[in-house]
Amino acid sequence: MAKEIKTIGVLTSGGDAPGMNAAIRAVVRKAIANGVKVKGIKKGYQGLLNEEIVDLERWSVSDIIQRGGTILGTARCSEFRTDEGQNKGVEICRRHGIDGLIVIGGDGSYRGAQALSKKGINTIGIPGTIDLDITCTEYTIGFDTAINTAMDAIDKVRDTSSSHERCSIIEVMGRNAGYIALWCGVANGAEDILLPEKYDYNEQTIINNIINNRKRGKTHHIIINAEGIGHSTSMARRIEAATGIETRATILGYMQRGGNPTCKDRFYASIMGAYAADILCAGKTNRVVGYQHGEFQDFDIEEALAMEKSISEYQYEVSKALSM
Ligand code: ADP
Ligand code: F6P
């Protein structure tokens, strides 16, 4: 029989993402509506180990749905990767009467959640990362805001790039995944899109492309480079030397993680937060929430972590065809 859940905890972990606040708000309000108490754990697993735990009421999450970042704070915590760290986490949850935990974060955070669940604390994961690199879900909280922020910034770089007839390499985040680069590359009409999943390190092809485009009269050449490839500054130097065309690198960096969440991020975060609260209150454990084929669903963490995600071949082909 599923264990009775009286109190749950919620934490945000790994890189923050716009929409995490909307998810926290939904978790708190739906759990309270289900008759369950909620505690907020500050600064991810690090805050759990430091016992930075506060009671959350309905009003504690007022006026946050529109804000970027996470009101709970977040951290990366190496101690939680160890058995000792995880045992300490379990003991602290028990001491604070936390029967179940909702972890909002990426796949690293899911591994922590999985460890807690194996040790008897019911856990549910919610996909919160701008990288979109969680396989069991077509949507991760923060991705939509991040690509819109990056898209606006790339438009601005394009203006000045055209005026100066330069080539611009713009590096976007995504860790080892190329989703932000692919989406922005298509949405910004980039001439080249470099994805870690597809890159063959043949720079000569890019150089030829730049020279041919210039001959055809193009005044700018935008290359969207994914963080997983990186080295944009040295690449710019080499391209300038080979083409004779002024080339600049812009690394967009952390601006992509901040800002008010888009409507889409607020909506998905709200539904996923409520869904996670419902299944945790119902006694489910070791599950992650996802969105697939138009439906919000939950998956076993082991299965979710074992799934392999790849860039769609068709989307990649289209991105190349449109950039010609
Ligand atoms: P994300 O959740 O965005 O993928 P990280 O990979 O940095 O970010 O993971 C966030 C945190 O999750 C780590 O700092 C660590 O505390 C915890 N974590 C990551 N991997 C593991 C693991 N294998 N076992 C236990 N905890 C982990
Ligand atoms: O996972 C989100 C992300 O912003 C990645 O795109 C990036 O590689 C990483 O986090 C940066 O992490 P940190 O904040 O530790 O520098």
Coordinates of C-alpha atoms and ligand atoms in Angstrom, one line a residue:
M1 CA 0.0 0.0 0.0
A2 CA 1.3 3.5 -0.9
K3 CA 2.6 5.4 2.2
E4 CA 0.4 8.2 3.4
I5 CA 1.9 11.6 2.5
K6 CA 1.4 14.4 5.0
T7 CA 4.3 16.7 4.3
I8 CA 6.2 17.2 1.1
G9 CA 9.4 19.2 0.3
V10 CA 10.2 21.0 -2.9
L11 CA 13.7 22.1 -4.2
T12 CA 15.3 23.5 -7.3
S13 CA 18.6 22.1 -8.4
G14 CA 21.3 22.6 -11.1
G15 CA 21.1 25.6 -13.4
D16 CA 18.2 27.9 -12.7
A17 CA 15.6 28.3 -15.5
P18 CA 12.8 30.8 -16.1
G19 CA 9.5 29.3 -15.0
M20 CA 10.9 27.4 -12.0
N21 CA 9.0 29.9 -9.8
A22 CA 5.8 29.1 -11.6
A23 CA 6.5 25.4 -10.9
I24 CA 7.2 26.0 -7.2
R25 CA 4.0 28.0 -6.9
A26 CA 1.9 25.2 -8.5
V27 CA 3.5 22.5 -6.3
V28 CA 2.7 24.5 -3.2
R29 CA -0.8 25.5 -4.0
K30 CA -1.9 22.1 -5.4
A31 CA -0.4 20.2 -2.5
I32 CA -2.1 22.4 0.0
A33 CA -5.3 22.0 -1.9
N34 CA -4.8 18.2 -1.5
G35 CA -4.5 18.7 2.3
V36 CA -0.7 18.2 2.4
K37 CA 1.9 20.5 4.1
V38 CA 4.8 21.9 2.0
K39 CA 8.3 22.7 3.0
G40 CA 10.7 24.6 0.7
I41 CA 14.3 23.5 0.7
K42 CA 16.7 26.3 -0.2
K43 CA 19.7 26.0 -2.6
G44 CA 19.0 22.5 -3.9
Y45 CA 20.7 19.4 -2.4
Q46 CA 23.2 21.6 -0.7
G47 CA 20.5 23.4 1.2
L48 CA 19.0 20.0 2.2
L49 CA 22.3 18.9 3.7
N50 CA 22.6 22.3 5.4
E51 CA 19.0 22.0 6.7
E52 CA 17.9 25.2 5.0
I53 CA 14.2 24.3 5.2
V54 CA 11.3 26.7 5.5
D55 CA 7.5 26.2 5.7
L56 CA 5.6 27.3 2.6
E57 CA 2.0 28.5 2.6
R58 CA -0.2 29.6 -0.2
W59 CA 0.8 33.2 0.3
S60 CA 4.5 32.3 0.4
V61 CA 4.3 31.9 -3.4
S62 CA 2.3 35.0 -4.2
D63 CA 3.8 37.4 -6.8
I64 CA 6.4 35.0 -8.1
I65 CA 4.8 33.5 -11.3
Q66 CA 6.2 36.3 -13.4
R67 CA 9.7 36.3 -12.0
G68 CA 12.8 34.6 -13.5
G69 CA 15.3 32.6 -11.4
T70 CA 14.1 30.6 -8.4
I71 CA 12.9 32.0 -5.1
L72 CA 14.3 28.9 -3.4
G73 CA 17.8 29.4 -4.9
T74 CA 19.7 26.6 -6.5
A75 CA 23.2 25.0 -6.3
R76 CA 25.4 22.2 -7.5
C77 CA 26.3 19.9 -4.7
S78 CA 29.1 17.4 -5.1
E79 CA 28.5 15.9 -1.6
F80 CA 25.1 14.7 -2.7
R81 CA 26.7 12.5 -5.3
T82 CA 28.1 10.3 -2.5
D83 CA 26.3 7.6 -0.5
E84 CA 27.1 9.5 2.8
G85 CA 25.6 12.7 1.4
Q86 CA 22.5 10.9 0.3
N87 CA 22.1 9.1 3.6
K88 CA 22.4 12.4 5.4
G89 CA 19.7 13.9 3.1
V90 CA 17.4 11.0 3.9
E91 CA 18.0 11.4 7.6
I92 CA 17.3 15.2 7.4
C93 CA 14.1 14.6 5.4
R94 CA 12.9 12.2 8.1
R95 CA 13.8 14.6 10.9
H96 CA 11.7 17.3 9.3
G97 CA 8.8 15.0 8.6
I98 CA 9.2 15.2 4.8
D99 CA 7.5 12.1 3.4
G100 CA 8.1 13.1 -0.3
L101 CA 10.2 15.4 -2.3
I102 CA 9.7 17.3 -5.6
V103 CA 12.9 18.0 -7.4
I104 CA 12.8 20.7 -10.2
G105 CA 16.0 20.4 -12.3
G106 CA 17.8 18.6 -15.1
D107 CA 18.9 15.0 -15.5
G108 CA 21.7 15.4 -12.9
S109 CA 19.1 16.5 -10.3
Y110 CA 17.0 13.4 -11.3
R111 CA 19.9 11.2 -10.4
G112 CA 19.9 12.7 -6.9
A113 CA 16.1 12.2 -6.7
Q114 CA 16.5 8.6 -7.9
A115 CA 19.0 8.0 -5.1
L116 CA 16.7 9.4 -2.4
S117 CA 13.8 7.3 -3.7
K118 CA 15.9 4.1 -3.5
K119 CA 16.6 5.0 0.1
G120 CA 12.9 5.4 1.0
I121 CA 12.0 9.0 0.3
N122 CA 9.3 9.3 -2.3
T123 CA 10.5 11.6 -5.1
I124 CA 9.1 13.1 -8.3
G125 CA 11.2 15.1 -10.8
I126 CA 10.0 18.1 -12.9
P127 CA 12.1 19.0 -16.0
G128 CA 13.6 22.4 -15.3
T129 CA 16.4 23.3 -17.7
I130 CA 16.9 25.7 -20.6
D131 CA 18.8 23.0 -22.4
L132 CA 15.8 20.8 -23.5
D133 CA 18.1 17.8 -23.0
I134 CA 15.8 15.5 -21.1
T135 CA 14.7 12.7 -23.2
C136 CA 11.3 11.7 -21.8
T137 CA 9.8 15.1 -22.4
E138 CA 9.3 17.3 -25.5
Y139 CA 9.4 20.3 -23.2
T140 CA 11.6 21.5 -20.4
I141 CA 10.8 24.5 -18.2
G142 CA 12.9 27.5 -19.3
F143 CA 13.7 26.5 -22.8
D144 CA 11.1 28.8 -24.4
T145 CA 12.2 31.9 -22.5
A146 CA 15.9 31.1 -23.2
I147 CA 15.4 30.8 -27.0
N148 CA 13.3 34.0 -27.1
T149 CA 16.0 35.9 -25.2
A150 CA 18.7 34.5 -27.4
M151 CA 16.7 35.1 -30.6
D152 CA 16.2 38.8 -29.7
A153 CA 19.9 39.2 -28.9
I154 CA 21.0 37.5 -32.2
D155 CA 18.7 39.8 -34.2
K156 CA 20.6 42.7 -32.6
V157 CA 24.0 41.3 -33.4
R158 CA 22.8 40.7 -37.0
D159 CA 21.9 44.4 -37.4
T160 CA 25.5 45.6 -36.6
S161 CA 27.0 42.6 -38.4
S162 CA 25.2 43.7 -41.6
S163 CA 26.2 47.4 -41.2
H164 CA 29.8 46.4 -40.9
E165 CA 29.7 43.6 -43.5
R166 CA 31.1 41.2 -40.9
C167 CA 30.8 37.6 -40.1
S168 CA 29.5 36.9 -36.6
I169 CA 29.8 33.7 -34.6
I170 CA 27.2 33.7 -31.8
E171 CA 27.6 31.1 -29.1
V172 CA 24.5 29.9 -27.3
M173 CA 24.1 27.7 -24.2
G174 CA 22.9 24.2 -24.1
R175 CA 25.7 22.2 -22.4
N176 CA 26.2 19.2 -24.7
A177 CA 22.9 19.6 -26.5
G178 CA 22.2 21.6 -29.6
Y179 CA 18.5 22.4 -29.2
I180 CA 18.9 26.1 -28.4
A181 CA 21.3 26.5 -31.3
L182 CA 19.0 24.6 -33.7
W183 CA 15.9 26.6 -32.7
C184 CA 17.7 30.0 -32.8
G185 CA 19.6 29.1 -36.0
V186 CA 16.3 28.5 -37.8
A187 CA 14.4 31.3 -36.1
N188 CA 17.2 33.9 -36.8
G189 CA 17.8 32.7 -40.3
A190 CA 21.5 31.9 -39.6
E191 CA 23.8 31.0 -42.5
D192 CA 25.5 28.2 -40.5
I193 CA 24.3 26.3 -37.4
L194 CA 26.9 24.2 -35.5
L195 CA 25.4 21.5 -33.3
P196 CA 27.5 19.2 -31.1
E197 CA 25.3 16.3 -32.2
K198 CA 26.2 16.9 -35.9
Y199 CA 29.5 18.8 -36.1
D200 CA 32.3 17.2 -38.0
Y201 CA 35.0 19.8 -37.2
N202 CA 35.5 20.6 -40.8
E203 CA 36.0 24.4 -40.7
Q204 CA 36.9 24.6 -44.4
T205 CA 33.2 24.0 -45.3
I206 CA 32.2 27.0 -43.2
I207 CA 34.9 29.1 -44.7
N208 CA 33.9 28.1 -48.3
N209 CA 30.3 28.9 -47.4
I210 CA 31.2 32.4 -46.1
I211 CA 33.3 33.2 -49.2
N212 CA 30.6 32.0 -51.6
N213 CA 27.9 34.0 -49.7
R214 CA 30.0 37.1 -49.9
K215 CA 30.5 36.6 -53.7
R216 CA 26.7 36.3 -54.0
G217 CA 26.4 39.7 -52.3
K218 CA 25.4 38.8 -48.7
T219 CA 26.5 41.5 -46.3
H220 CA 26.5 39.4 -43.2
H221 CA 27.1 35.8 -42.2
I222 CA 25.7 34.6 -39.0
I223 CA 27.0 31.4 -37.5
I224 CA 25.1 30.0 -34.4
N225 CA 27.6 27.9 -32.5
A226 CA 26.5 25.7 -29.6
E227 CA 28.3 25.8 -26.3
G228 CA 28.9 22.1 -26.7
I229 CA 31.3 23.0 -29.6
G230 CA 32.6 26.2 -28.0
H231 CA 35.9 27.9 -28.9
S232 CA 34.0 30.7 -30.7
T233 CA 36.7 33.3 -30.2
S234 CA 39.5 31.2 -31.7
M235 CA 37.2 30.0 -34.5
A236 CA 36.5 33.7 -35.3
R237 CA 40.3 34.4 -35.5
R238 CA 40.8 31.5 -37.9
I239 CA 37.8 32.3 -40.1
E240 CA 39.0 36.0 -40.4
A241 CA 42.5 34.9 -41.4
A242 CA 41.1 32.4 -44.0
T243 CA 38.4 34.6 -45.5
G244 CA 39.8 38.1 -45.1
I245 CA 36.4 39.1 -43.8
E246 CA 36.2 40.8 -40.3
T247 CA 34.8 38.2 -37.9
R248 CA 33.6 38.7 -34.4
A249 CA 32.5 36.2 -31.7
T250 CA 29.7 36.9 -29.2
I251 CA 29.1 34.6 -26.3
L252 CA 25.6 35.2 -25.1
G253 CA 26.2 33.4 -21.8
Y254 CA 24.0 33.8 -18.6
M255 CA 21.6 36.3 -20.0
Q256 CA 19.9 33.2 -21.6
R257 CA 19.0 31.9 -18.1
G258 CA 17.4 35.0 -16.8
G259 CA 14.4 37.2 -17.4
N260 CA 10.6 36.9 -16.9
P261 CA 9.3 33.5 -18.2
T262 CA 7.2 33.5 -21.4
C263 CA 3.6 32.5 -21.2
K264 CA 4.5 29.1 -22.5
D265 CA 7.0 28.5 -19.7
R266 CA 4.6 29.7 -17.0
F267 CA 1.8 27.5 -18.4
Y268 CA 3.9 24.3 -18.7
A269 CA 5.5 24.9 -15.3
S270 CA 2.1 25.4 -13.7
I271 CA 0.6 22.2 -15.1
M272 CA 3.8 20.2 -14.4
G273 CA 4.1 21.5 -10.9
A274 CA 0.4 20.6 -10.1
Y275 CA 0.8 17.2 -11.8
A276 CA 3.9 16.4 -9.7
A277 CA 2.1 17.5 -6.5
D278 CA -0.9 15.3 -7.4
I279 CA 1.1 12.1 -8.1
L280 CA 3.4 12.6 -5.1
C281 CA 0.4 13.2 -2.8
A282 CA -1.1 10.0 -4.3
G283 CA 1.9 8.0 -3.1
K284 CA 3.9 7.7 -6.4
T285 CA 7.6 7.7 -6.2
N286 CA 10.7 7.5 -8.5
R287 CA 8.8 9.2 -11.4
V288 CA 9.4 12.3 -13.5
V289 CA 6.8 14.4 -15.2
G290 CA 7.0 14.9 -18.9
Y291 CA 5.1 16.2 -21.9
Q292 CA 4.7 14.0 -24.9
H293 CA 2.3 13.9 -27.8
G294 CA 0.1 16.6 -26.4
E295 CA -0.3 15.0 -23.0
F296 CA 1.3 15.5 -19.5
Q297 CA 2.6 12.1 -18.4
D298 CA 4.9 10.6 -15.8
F299 CA 7.8 8.1 -16.4
D300 CA 9.9 5.9 -14.2
I301 CA 13.2 7.8 -13.5
E302 CA 15.4 4.8 -14.5
E303 CA 13.6 4.5 -17.9
A304 CA 13.6 8.3 -18.4
L305 CA 17.4 8.5 -17.7
A306 CA 18.1 5.6 -20.0
M307 CA 16.3 7.1 -23.0
E308 CA 18.5 8.6 -25.7
K309 CA 17.7 12.0 -27.2
S310 CA 18.8 13.1 -30.6
I311 CA 18.3 16.0 -32.9
S312 CA 15.6 15.3 -35.4
E313 CA 17.2 14.4 -38.8
Y314 CA 14.4 16.2 -40.7
Q315 CA 14.6 19.4 -38.6
Y316 CA 18.4 19.4 -39.1
E317 CA 18.0 18.9 -42.9
V318 CA 15.5 21.7 -43.0
S319 CA 17.8 24.0 -41.1
K320 CA 20.5 23.4 -43.6
A321 CA 18.2 23.8 -46.6
L322 CA 16.9 27.1 -45.4
S323 CA 20.3 28.6 -44.6
M324 CA 21.6 28.1 -48.2
Ligands
ADP1 P1 21.1 19.5 -13.8 O1 20.1 19.0 -12.8 O2 20.7 20.8 -14.4 O3 21.4 18.5 -14.9 P2 23.7 19.0 -12.5 O4 24.1 17.9 -13.5 O5 24.7 20.0 -12.1 O6 22.5 19.9 -13.1 O7 23.1 18.3 -11.2 C1 22.5 19.1 -10.2 C2 22.9 18.4 -8.9 O8 22.3 17.1 -8.8 C3 24.4 18.1 -8.6 O9 25.1 19.2 -8.2 C4 24.3 17.0 -7.6 O10 24.1 17.6 -6.3 C5 23.1 16.2 -8.0 N1 23.5 15.1 -8.8 C6 24.0 15.1 -10.0 N2 24.4 13.8 -10.4 C7 24.1 13.1 -9.4 C8 24.3 11.6 -9.1 N3 24.8 10.8 -10.0 N4 23.9 11.2 -7.9 C9 23.4 12.0 -7.0 N5 23.2 13.3 -7.1 C10 23.6 13.8 -8.3
F6P2 O1 22.1 23.6 -17.8 C1 21.9 24.9 -18.0 C2 23.2 25.6 -18.3 O2 23.0 27.0 -18.4 C3 23.9 25.0 -19.5 O3 23.4 25.5 -20.7 C4 25.3 25.5 -19.2 O4 26.3 24.6 -19.8 C5 25.4 25.3 -17.7 O5 24.1 25.4 -17.2 C6 26.3 26.4 -17.0 O6 26.3 26.1 -15.7 P1 27.0 27.0 -14.6 O7 25.9 27.9 -14.1 O8 27.4 26.1 -13.5 O9 28.1 27.8 -15.2

